[in-house]
Short mmCIF file of C-alpha atoms in Angstrom, two decimals:
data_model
loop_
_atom_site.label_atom_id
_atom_site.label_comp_id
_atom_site.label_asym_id
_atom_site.label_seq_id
_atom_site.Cartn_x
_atom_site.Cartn_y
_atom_site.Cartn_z
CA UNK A 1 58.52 122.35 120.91
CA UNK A 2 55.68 119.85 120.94
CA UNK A 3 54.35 119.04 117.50
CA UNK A 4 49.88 117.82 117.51
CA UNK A 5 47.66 117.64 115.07
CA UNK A 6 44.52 119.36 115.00
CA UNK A 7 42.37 116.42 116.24
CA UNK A 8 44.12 116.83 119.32
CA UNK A 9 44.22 120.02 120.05
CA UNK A 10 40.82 119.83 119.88
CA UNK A 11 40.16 116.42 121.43
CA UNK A 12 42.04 116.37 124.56
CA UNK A 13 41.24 120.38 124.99
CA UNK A 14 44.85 121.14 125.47
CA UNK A 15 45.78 124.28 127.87
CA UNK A 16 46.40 126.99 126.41
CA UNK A 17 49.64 129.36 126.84
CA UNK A 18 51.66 126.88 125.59
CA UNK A 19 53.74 126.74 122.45
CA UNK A 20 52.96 124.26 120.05
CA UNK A 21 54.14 123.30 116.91
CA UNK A 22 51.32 122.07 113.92
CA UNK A 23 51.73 120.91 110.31
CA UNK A 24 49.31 121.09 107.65
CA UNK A 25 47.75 123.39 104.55
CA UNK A 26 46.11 126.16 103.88
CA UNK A 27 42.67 125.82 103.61
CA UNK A 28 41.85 129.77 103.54
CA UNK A 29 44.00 132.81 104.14
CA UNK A 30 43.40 136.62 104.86
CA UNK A 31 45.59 139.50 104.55
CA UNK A 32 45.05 142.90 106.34
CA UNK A 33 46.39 146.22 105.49
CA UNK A 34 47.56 146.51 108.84
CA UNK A 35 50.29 143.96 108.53
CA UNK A 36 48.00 140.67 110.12
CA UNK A 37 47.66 137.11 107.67
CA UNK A 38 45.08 134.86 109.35
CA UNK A 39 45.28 131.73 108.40
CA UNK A 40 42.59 128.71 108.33
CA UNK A 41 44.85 125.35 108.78
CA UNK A 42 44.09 122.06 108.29
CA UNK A 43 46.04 118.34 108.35
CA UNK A 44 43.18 116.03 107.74
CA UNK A 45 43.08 114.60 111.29
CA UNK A 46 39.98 115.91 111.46
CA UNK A 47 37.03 118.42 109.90
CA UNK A 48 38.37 120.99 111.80
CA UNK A 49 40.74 124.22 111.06
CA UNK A 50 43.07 125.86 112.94
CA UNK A 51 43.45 129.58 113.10
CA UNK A 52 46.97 130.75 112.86
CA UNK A 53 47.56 134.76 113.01
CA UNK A 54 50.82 135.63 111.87
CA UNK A 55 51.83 139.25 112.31
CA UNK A 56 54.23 141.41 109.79
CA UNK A 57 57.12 141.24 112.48
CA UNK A 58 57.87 137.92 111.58
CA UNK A 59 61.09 137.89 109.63
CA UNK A 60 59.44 135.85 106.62
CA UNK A 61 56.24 137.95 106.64
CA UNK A 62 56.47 140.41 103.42
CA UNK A 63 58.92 137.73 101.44
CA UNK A 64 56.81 134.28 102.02
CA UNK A 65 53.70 134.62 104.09
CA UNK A 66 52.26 137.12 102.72
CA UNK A 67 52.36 135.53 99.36
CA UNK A 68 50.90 132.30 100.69
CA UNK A 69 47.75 130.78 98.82
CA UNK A 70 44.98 128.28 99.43
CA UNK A 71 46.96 124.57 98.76
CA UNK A 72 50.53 125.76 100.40
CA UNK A 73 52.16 123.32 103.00
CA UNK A 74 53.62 125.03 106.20
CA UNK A 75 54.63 124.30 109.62
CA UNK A 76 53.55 126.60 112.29
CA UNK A 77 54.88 127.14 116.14
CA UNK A 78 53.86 129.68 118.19
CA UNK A 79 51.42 130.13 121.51
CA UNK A 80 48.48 127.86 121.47
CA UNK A 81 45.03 130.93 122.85
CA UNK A 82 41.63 130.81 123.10
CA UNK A 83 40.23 132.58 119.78
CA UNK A 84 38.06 135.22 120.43
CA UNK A 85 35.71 134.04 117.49
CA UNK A 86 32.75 132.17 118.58
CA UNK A 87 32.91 129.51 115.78
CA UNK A 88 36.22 128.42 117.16
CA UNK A 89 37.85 127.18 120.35
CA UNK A 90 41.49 128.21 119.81
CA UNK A 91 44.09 129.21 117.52
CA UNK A 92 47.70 130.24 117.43
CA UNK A 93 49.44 133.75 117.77
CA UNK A 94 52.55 132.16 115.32
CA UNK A 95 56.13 132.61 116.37
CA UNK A 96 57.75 131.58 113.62
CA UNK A 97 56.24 129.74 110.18
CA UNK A 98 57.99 127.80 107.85
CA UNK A 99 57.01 127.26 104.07
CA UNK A 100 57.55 123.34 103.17
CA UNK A 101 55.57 123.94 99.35
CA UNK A 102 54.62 126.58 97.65
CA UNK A 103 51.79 126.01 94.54
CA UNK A 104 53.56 127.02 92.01
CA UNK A 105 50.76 128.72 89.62
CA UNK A 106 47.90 129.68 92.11
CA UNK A 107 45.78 130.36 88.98
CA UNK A 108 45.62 127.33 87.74
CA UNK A 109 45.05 125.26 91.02
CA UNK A 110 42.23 122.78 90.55
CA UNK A 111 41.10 122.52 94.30
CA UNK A 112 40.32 126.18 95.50
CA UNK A 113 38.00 126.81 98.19
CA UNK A 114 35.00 127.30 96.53
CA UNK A 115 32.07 124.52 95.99
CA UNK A 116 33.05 121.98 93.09
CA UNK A 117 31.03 119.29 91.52
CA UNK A 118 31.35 115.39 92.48
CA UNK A 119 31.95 115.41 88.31
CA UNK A 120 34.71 117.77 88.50
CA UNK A 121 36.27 116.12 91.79
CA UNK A 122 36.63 112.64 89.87
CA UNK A 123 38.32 114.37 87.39
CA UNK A 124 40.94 115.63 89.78
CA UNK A 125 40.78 112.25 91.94
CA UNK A 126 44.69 112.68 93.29
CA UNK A 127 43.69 116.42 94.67
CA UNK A 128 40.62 115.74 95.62
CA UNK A 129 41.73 114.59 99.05
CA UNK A 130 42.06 118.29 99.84
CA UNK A 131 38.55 118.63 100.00
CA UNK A 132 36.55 118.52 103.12
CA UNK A 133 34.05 116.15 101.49
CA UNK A 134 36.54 114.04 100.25
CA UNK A 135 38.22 114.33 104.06
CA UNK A 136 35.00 113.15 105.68
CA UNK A 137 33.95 110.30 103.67
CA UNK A 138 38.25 109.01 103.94
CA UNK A 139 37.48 109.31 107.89
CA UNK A 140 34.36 107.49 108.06
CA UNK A 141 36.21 104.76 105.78
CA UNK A 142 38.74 103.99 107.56
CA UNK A 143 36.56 103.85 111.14
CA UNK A 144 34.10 101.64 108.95
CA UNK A 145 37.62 99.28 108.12
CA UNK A 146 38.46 99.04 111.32
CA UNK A 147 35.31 98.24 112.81
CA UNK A 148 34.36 95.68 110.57
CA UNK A 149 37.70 93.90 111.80
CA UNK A 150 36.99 94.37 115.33
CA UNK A 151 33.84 92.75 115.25
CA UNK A 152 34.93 89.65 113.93
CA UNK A 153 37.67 89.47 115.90
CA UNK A 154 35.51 89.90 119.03
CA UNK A 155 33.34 86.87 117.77
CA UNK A 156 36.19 84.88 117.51
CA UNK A 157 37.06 84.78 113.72
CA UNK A 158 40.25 84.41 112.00
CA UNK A 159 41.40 86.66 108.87
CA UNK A 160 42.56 84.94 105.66
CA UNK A 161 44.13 86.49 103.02
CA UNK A 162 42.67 84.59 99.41
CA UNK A 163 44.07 84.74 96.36
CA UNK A 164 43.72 87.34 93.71
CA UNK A 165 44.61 85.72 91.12
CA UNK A 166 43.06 82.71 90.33
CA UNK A 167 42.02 80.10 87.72
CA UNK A 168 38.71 79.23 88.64
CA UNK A 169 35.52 82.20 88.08
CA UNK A 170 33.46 81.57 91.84
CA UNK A 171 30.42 83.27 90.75
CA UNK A 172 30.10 80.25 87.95
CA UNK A 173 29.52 83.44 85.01
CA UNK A 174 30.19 86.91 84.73
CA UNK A 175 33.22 88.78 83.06
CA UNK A 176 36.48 88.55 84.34
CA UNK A 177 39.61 90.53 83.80
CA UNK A 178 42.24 88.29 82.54
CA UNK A 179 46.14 88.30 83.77
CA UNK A 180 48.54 87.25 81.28
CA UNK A 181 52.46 88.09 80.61
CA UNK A 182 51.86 87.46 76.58
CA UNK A 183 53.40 90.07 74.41
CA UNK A 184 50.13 90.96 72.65
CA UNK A 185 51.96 91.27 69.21
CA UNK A 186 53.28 87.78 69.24
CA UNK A 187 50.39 85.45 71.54
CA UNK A 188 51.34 81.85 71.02
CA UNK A 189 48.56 79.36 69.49
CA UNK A 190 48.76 75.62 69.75
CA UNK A 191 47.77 73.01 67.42
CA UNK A 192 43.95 73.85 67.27
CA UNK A 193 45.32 77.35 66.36
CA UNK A 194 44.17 78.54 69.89
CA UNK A 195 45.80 80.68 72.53
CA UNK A 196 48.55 78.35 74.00
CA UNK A 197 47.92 79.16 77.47
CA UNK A 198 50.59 76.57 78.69
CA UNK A 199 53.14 79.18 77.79
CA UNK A 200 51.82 81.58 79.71
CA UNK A 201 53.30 82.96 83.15
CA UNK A 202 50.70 80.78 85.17
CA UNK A 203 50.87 77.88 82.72
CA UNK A 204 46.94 78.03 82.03
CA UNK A 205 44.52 80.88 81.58
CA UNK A 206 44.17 83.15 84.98
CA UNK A 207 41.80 85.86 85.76
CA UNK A 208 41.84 88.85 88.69
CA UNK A 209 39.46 87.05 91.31
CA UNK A 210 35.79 87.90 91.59
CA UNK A 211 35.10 86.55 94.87
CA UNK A 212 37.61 84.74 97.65
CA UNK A 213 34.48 82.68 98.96
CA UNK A 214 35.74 79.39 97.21
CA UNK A 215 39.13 79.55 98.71
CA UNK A 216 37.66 81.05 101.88
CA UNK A 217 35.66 77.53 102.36
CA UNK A 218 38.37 75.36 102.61
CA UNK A 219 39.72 77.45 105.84
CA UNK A 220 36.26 77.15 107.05
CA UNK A 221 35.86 73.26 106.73
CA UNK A 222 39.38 73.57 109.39
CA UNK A 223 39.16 76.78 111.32
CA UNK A 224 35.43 76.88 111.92
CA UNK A 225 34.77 80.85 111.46
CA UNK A 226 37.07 82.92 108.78
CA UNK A 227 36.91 85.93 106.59
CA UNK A 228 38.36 87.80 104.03
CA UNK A 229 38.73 91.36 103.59
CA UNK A 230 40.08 92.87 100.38
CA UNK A 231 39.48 93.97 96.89
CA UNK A 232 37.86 92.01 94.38
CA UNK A 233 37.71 92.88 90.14
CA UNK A 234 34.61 92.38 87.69
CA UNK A 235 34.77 93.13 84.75
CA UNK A 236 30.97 94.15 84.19
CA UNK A 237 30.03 96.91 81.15
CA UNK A 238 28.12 98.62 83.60
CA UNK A 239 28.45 102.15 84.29
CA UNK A 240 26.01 102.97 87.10
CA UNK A 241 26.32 104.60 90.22
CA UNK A 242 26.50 101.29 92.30
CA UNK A 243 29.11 99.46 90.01
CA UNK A 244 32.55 99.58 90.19
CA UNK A 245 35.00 97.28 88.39
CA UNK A 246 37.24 97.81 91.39
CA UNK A 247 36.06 97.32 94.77
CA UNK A 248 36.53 96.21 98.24
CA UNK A 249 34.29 93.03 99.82
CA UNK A 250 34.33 91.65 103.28
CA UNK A 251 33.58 87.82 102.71
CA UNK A 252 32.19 85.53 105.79
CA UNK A 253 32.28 82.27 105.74
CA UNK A 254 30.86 79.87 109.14
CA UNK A 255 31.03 76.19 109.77
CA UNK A 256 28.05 74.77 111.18
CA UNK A 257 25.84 78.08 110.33
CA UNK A 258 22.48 77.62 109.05
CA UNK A 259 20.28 80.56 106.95
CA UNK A 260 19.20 81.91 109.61
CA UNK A 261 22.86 82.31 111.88
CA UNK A 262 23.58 83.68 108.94
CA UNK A 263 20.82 86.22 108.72
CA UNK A 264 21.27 86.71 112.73
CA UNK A 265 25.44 87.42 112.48
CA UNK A 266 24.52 89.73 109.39
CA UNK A 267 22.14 92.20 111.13
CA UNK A 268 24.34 92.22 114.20
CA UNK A 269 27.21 92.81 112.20
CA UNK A 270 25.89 96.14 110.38
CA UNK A 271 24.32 97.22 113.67
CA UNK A 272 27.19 96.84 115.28
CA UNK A 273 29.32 98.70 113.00
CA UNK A 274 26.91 101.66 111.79
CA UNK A 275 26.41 102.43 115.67
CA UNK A 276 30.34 102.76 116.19
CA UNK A 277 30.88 104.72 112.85
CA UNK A 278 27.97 106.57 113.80
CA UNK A 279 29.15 107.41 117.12
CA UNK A 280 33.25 107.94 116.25
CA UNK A 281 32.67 109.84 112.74
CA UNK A 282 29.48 112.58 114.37
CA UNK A 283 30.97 115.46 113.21
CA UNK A 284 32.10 114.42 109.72
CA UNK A 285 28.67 112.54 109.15
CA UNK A 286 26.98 115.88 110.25
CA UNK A 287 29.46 117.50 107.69
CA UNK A 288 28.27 115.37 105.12
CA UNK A 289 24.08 115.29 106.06
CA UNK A 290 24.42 119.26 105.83
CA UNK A 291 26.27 119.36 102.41
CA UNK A 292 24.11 116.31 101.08
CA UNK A 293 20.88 118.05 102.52
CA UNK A 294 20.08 114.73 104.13
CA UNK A 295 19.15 113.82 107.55
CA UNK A 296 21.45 111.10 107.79
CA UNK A 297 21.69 110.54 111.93
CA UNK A 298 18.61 110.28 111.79
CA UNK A 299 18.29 107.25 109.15
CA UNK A 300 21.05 105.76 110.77
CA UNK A 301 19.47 106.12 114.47
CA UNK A 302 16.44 104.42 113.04
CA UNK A 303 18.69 101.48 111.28
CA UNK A 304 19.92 101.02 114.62
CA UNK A 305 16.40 100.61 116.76
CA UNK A 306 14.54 98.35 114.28
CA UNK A 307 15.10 94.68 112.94
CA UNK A 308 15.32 94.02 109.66
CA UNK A 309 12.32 92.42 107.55
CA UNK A 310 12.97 88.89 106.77
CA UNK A 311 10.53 87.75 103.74
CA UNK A 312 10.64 84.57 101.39
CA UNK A 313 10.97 85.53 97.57
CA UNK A 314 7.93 84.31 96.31
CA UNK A 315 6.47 86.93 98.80
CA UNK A 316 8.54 89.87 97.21
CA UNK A 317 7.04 88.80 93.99
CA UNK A 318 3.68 88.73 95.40
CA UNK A 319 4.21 92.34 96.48
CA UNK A 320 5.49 93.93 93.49
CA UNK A 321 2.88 92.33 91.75
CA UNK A 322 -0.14 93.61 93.89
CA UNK A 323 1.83 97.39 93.72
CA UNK A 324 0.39 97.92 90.03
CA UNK A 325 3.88 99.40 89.54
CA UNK A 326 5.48 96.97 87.14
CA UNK A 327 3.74 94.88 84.35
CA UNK A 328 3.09 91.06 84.58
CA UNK A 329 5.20 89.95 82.07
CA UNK A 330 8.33 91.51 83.89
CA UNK A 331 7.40 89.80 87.58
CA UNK A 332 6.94 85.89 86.96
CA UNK A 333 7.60 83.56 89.48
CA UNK A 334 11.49 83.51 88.67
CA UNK A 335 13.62 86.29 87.66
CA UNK A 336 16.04 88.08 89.35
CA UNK A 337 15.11 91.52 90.95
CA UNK A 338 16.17 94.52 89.23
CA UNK A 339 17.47 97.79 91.21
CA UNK A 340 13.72 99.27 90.67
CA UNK A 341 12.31 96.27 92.23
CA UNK A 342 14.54 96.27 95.38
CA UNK A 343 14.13 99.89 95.72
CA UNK A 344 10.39 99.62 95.91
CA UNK A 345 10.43 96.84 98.49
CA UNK A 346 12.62 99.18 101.00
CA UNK A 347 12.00 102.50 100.02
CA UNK A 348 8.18 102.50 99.15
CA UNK A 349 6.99 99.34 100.82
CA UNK A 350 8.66 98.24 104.23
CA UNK A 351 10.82 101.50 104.34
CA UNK A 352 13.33 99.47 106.24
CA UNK A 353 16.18 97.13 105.58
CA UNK A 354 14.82 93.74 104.18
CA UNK A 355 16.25 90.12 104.04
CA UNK A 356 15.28 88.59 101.05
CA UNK A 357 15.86 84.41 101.11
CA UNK A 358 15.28 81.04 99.44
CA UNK A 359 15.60 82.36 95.42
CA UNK A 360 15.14 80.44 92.43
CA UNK A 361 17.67 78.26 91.88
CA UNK A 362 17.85 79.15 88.14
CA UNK A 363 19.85 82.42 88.85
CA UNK A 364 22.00 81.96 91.76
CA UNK A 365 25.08 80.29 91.74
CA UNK A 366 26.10 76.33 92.08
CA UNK A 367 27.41 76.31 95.42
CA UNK A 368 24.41 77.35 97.02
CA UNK A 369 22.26 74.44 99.40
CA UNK A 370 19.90 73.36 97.82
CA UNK A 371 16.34 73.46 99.21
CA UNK A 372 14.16 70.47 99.63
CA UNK A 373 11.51 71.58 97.06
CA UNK A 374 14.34 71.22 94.61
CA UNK A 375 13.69 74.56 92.97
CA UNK A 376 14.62 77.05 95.45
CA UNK A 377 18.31 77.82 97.42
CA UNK A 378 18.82 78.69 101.14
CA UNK A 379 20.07 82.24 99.53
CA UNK A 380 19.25 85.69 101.22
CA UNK A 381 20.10 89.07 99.84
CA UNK A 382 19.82 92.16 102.12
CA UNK A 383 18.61 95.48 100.62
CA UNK A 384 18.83 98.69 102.38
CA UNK A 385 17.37 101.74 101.19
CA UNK A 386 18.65 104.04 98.53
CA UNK A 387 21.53 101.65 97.94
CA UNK A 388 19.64 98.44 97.38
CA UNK A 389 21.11 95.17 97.80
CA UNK A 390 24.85 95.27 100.03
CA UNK A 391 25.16 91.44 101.31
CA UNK A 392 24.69 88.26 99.77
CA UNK A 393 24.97 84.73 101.11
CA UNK A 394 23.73 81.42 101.31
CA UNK A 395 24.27 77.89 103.08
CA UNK A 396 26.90 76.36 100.88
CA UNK A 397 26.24 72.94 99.09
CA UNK A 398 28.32 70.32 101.11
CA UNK A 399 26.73 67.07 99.50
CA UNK A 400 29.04 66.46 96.92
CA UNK A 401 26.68 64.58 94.26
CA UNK A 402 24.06 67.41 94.69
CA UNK A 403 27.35 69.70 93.95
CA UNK A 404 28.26 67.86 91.06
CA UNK A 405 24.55 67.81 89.77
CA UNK A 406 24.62 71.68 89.93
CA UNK A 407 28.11 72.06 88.55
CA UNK A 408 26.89 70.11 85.41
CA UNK A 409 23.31 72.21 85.29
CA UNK A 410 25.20 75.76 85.10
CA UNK A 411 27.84 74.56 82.46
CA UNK A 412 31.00 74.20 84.82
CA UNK A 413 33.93 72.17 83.87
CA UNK A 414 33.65 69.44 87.02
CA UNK A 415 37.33 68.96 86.69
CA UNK A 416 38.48 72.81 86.97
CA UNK A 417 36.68 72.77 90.86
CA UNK A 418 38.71 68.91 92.13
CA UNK A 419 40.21 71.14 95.30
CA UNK A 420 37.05 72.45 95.98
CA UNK A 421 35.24 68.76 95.43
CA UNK A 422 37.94 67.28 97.77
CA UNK A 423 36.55 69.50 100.70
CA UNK A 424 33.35 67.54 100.24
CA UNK A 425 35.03 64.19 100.29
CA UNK A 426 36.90 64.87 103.44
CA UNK A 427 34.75 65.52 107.28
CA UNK A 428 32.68 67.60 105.02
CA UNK A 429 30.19 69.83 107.23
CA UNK A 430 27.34 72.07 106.76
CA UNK A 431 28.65 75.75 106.51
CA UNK A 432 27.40 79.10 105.29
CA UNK A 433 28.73 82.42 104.23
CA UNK A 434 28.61 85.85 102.83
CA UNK A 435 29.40 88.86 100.90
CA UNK A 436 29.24 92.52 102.11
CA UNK A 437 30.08 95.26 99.56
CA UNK A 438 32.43 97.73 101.11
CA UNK A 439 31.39 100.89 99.00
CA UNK A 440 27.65 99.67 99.15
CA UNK A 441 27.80 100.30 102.82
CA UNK A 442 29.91 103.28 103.29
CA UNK A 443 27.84 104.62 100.58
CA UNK A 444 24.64 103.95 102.51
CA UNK A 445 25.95 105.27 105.75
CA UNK A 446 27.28 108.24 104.55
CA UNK A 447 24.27 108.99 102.17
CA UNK A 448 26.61 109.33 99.08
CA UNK A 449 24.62 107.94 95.89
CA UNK A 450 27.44 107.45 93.54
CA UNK A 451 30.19 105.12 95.06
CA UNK A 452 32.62 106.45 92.70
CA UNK A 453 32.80 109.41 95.34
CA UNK A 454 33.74 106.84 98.22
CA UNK A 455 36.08 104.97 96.37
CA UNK A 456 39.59 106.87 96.99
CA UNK A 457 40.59 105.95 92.42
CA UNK A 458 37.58 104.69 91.61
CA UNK A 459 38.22 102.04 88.66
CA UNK A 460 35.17 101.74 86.01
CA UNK A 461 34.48 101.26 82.62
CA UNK A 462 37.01 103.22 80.57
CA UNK A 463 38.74 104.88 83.16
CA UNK A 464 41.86 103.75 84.71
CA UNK A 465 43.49 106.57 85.04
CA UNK A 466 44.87 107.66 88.47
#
């Protein structure tokens, strides 16, 4: 007998009359006096349910089916009909159903079929799964994954894998989660009574990678167009609803590319991708705008038909200064935007994606191009709204004394970056590239505020758990 999955059942509008064979859990179940179970089914191939009506002259009926509950694993043949319900296209009259897992204490299941909070769900993270939610926003992530690699490969780009563990902190500051092999009880010190790192696994001091984009660089000073796709680790004491101390980034990196090819391939990219998820994933992200209460085709329709703002800094300034909404003090001509800041630009003032460029050079990071004025970067953040900021990039420096200069201005040891100093001695060539946080974007597309609830085990501060 033929074994599908409810996708395609439902997809390729199988004929009916046929026997079939389906595998899955029990999302709902009803018994009847009269000796009928009906069954709701699902497998997570899609949002959908399957009906399966099981009658009391099956010879498991009174010993296993009828004790089935919500959670239960089974596998189900029988005739494939037309249901007479109106809410549902088919479902099967089961000739015989097998029982793969049983829950073992019904009572004390954690996922039943009523509504449960996103606090609750993160609590139960390796069950949660189960959930339609939880079903919906896995779909959508793994079209979104997909996608994203399809459209480089289209435009001709190669994937590297970088490092995770590396030496070297890219972003030039931050916290970073250190990798060691040291018995904590007995850590080794050298003569200046300091941690002997030489004895370590490594033989120096290593760290979980915040960003590939150094490593990335030197395949793009030899391949032309490369990028990375994986997870990245910061160790930030920030417990917000857009951090994560685990997370996934797609980083871009172009020889040749100015700002604005940059800017250009950005936009194109996101359009690009949004309109396929948007198109693929219609039912779940209907699933999700109906639970969320948010009209999220229609946001998405609208990301699609409109081009992104494109303003200098010094202009964002200028308009969160003329709102009245924050004091003076707070907005002088260089410091770096907070979440409340970037929210006003997109939510309250262009109501639109916005590509911020050329910051102060004080608070962005050494390898970015310096400008001609000498106090600006060729840097561009993009905010979208409700999220705020999801990509960052710049032109990298590729003058090596200008990279030195800036090494030695943010407190880098020039020594600890020769490989990445060579690639400016060597054919060097103007190149640019970028950042895109995975869970930013999924969690703007599928309207989801905290991205703890896209993450499948989210990691963050204190919890580690599952």
């Amino acid at each position: 007998m033929n074994m599908f999955s409810i996708f395609n059942i439902h997809e390729n509008k199988i004929d009916t009359n046929k026997y079939i064979s389906v595998k899955g859990w029990i999302k709902n179940r009803r018994h009847l006096k009269s000796g009928v179970t009906f069954i709701d089914m699902y497998d997570g191939s899609c949002l959908n349910t399957l009906q399966i009506v099981a009658h009391c002259s099956l010879p498991n009926y009174y010993e296993e089916i009828e004790n089935l509950t919500t959670g239960c694993s089974i596998v189900v043949s029988g005739k494939l009909v037309k249901s007479p319900k109106i809410k549902q296209l088919y479902e099967i009259q089961a000739k015989k159903i097998k029982v793969i897992g049983n829950i073992k204490d019904p009572s004390k299941y954690p996922i039943t079929s009523k509504k449960h909070t996103f606090e609750y769900l993160r609590q139960n993270s390796h069950l949660r799964p189960r959930t339609n939610f939880i079903g919906a926003i896995s779909r959508i992530r793994s079209c979104l994954f997909y996608t994203l690699h399809q459209f480089f490969c289209k435009k001709g780009y190669y994937w590297i894998p970088v490092p995770i563990i590396t030496s070297l902190n890219s972003e030039g500051g931050g916290e970073m989660f250190r990798v060691s092999t040291f018995d904590f009880s007995n850590i080794p010190i050298d003569n200046f009574l300091k941690t002997n790192f030489k004895k370590d696994f490594f033989g120096r001091e290593s760290f979980l990678s915040v960003s590939g984009q150094l490593n990335l660089e030197a395949y793009a000073c030899a391949l032309s167009k490369v990028y990375s796709f994986g997870p990245i680790f910061r160790a930030e004491n920030s417990n917000t609803s857009r951090h994560l101390a685990e997370f996934w980034m797609l980083e871009v990196e172009s020889a040749f590319f100015t700002l604005k090819d940059l800017m250009d391939l950005s936009e194109s990219m996101l359009k690009d991708v949004v309109g396929t998820v948007l198109e693929t994933c219609f039912i779940d992200i209907k699933f999700l705008q109906n639970v969320l209460n948010i009209d999220i085709v229609n946001r998405l329709e609208k990301f699609l038909s409109k081009k992104f703002f494109r303003i200098e800094y010094k202009e964002a300034i200028s308009i969160l200064k003329k709102s009245g909404k924050f004091s003076d003090n707070i907005l002088s001509s260089e410091i770096n935007l907070s979440s409340e800041h970037e929210k006003y630009l997109v939510e309250k003032y262009f109501k639109l994606p916005t590509i911020i460029i050329n910051y102060p050079k004080s608070f962005k990071a050494f390898y970015m191009k310096l400008n001609e004025n000498n106090e600006t970067v060729a840097s561009m953040d993009l905010l979208v709204p409700s999220v705020g900021e999801i990509l960052g990039g710049s032109e990298r420096e590729e003058n090596l004394e200008i990279l030195d200069k800036r090494i030695s201005e943010c407190g880098l040891n020039k020594k600890s970056y020769w490989w990445y100093r060579d690639l400016r001695k060597y054919g060097t060539v103007p190149h640019s590239g970028f950042g895109l946080g995975f869970e930013r974007l999924l969690s703007y597309i599928t309207g989801v505020k905290n991205v703890r609830d896209v993450s499948p085990f989210p990691r963050t501060v204190r919890n580690s758990n599952i």
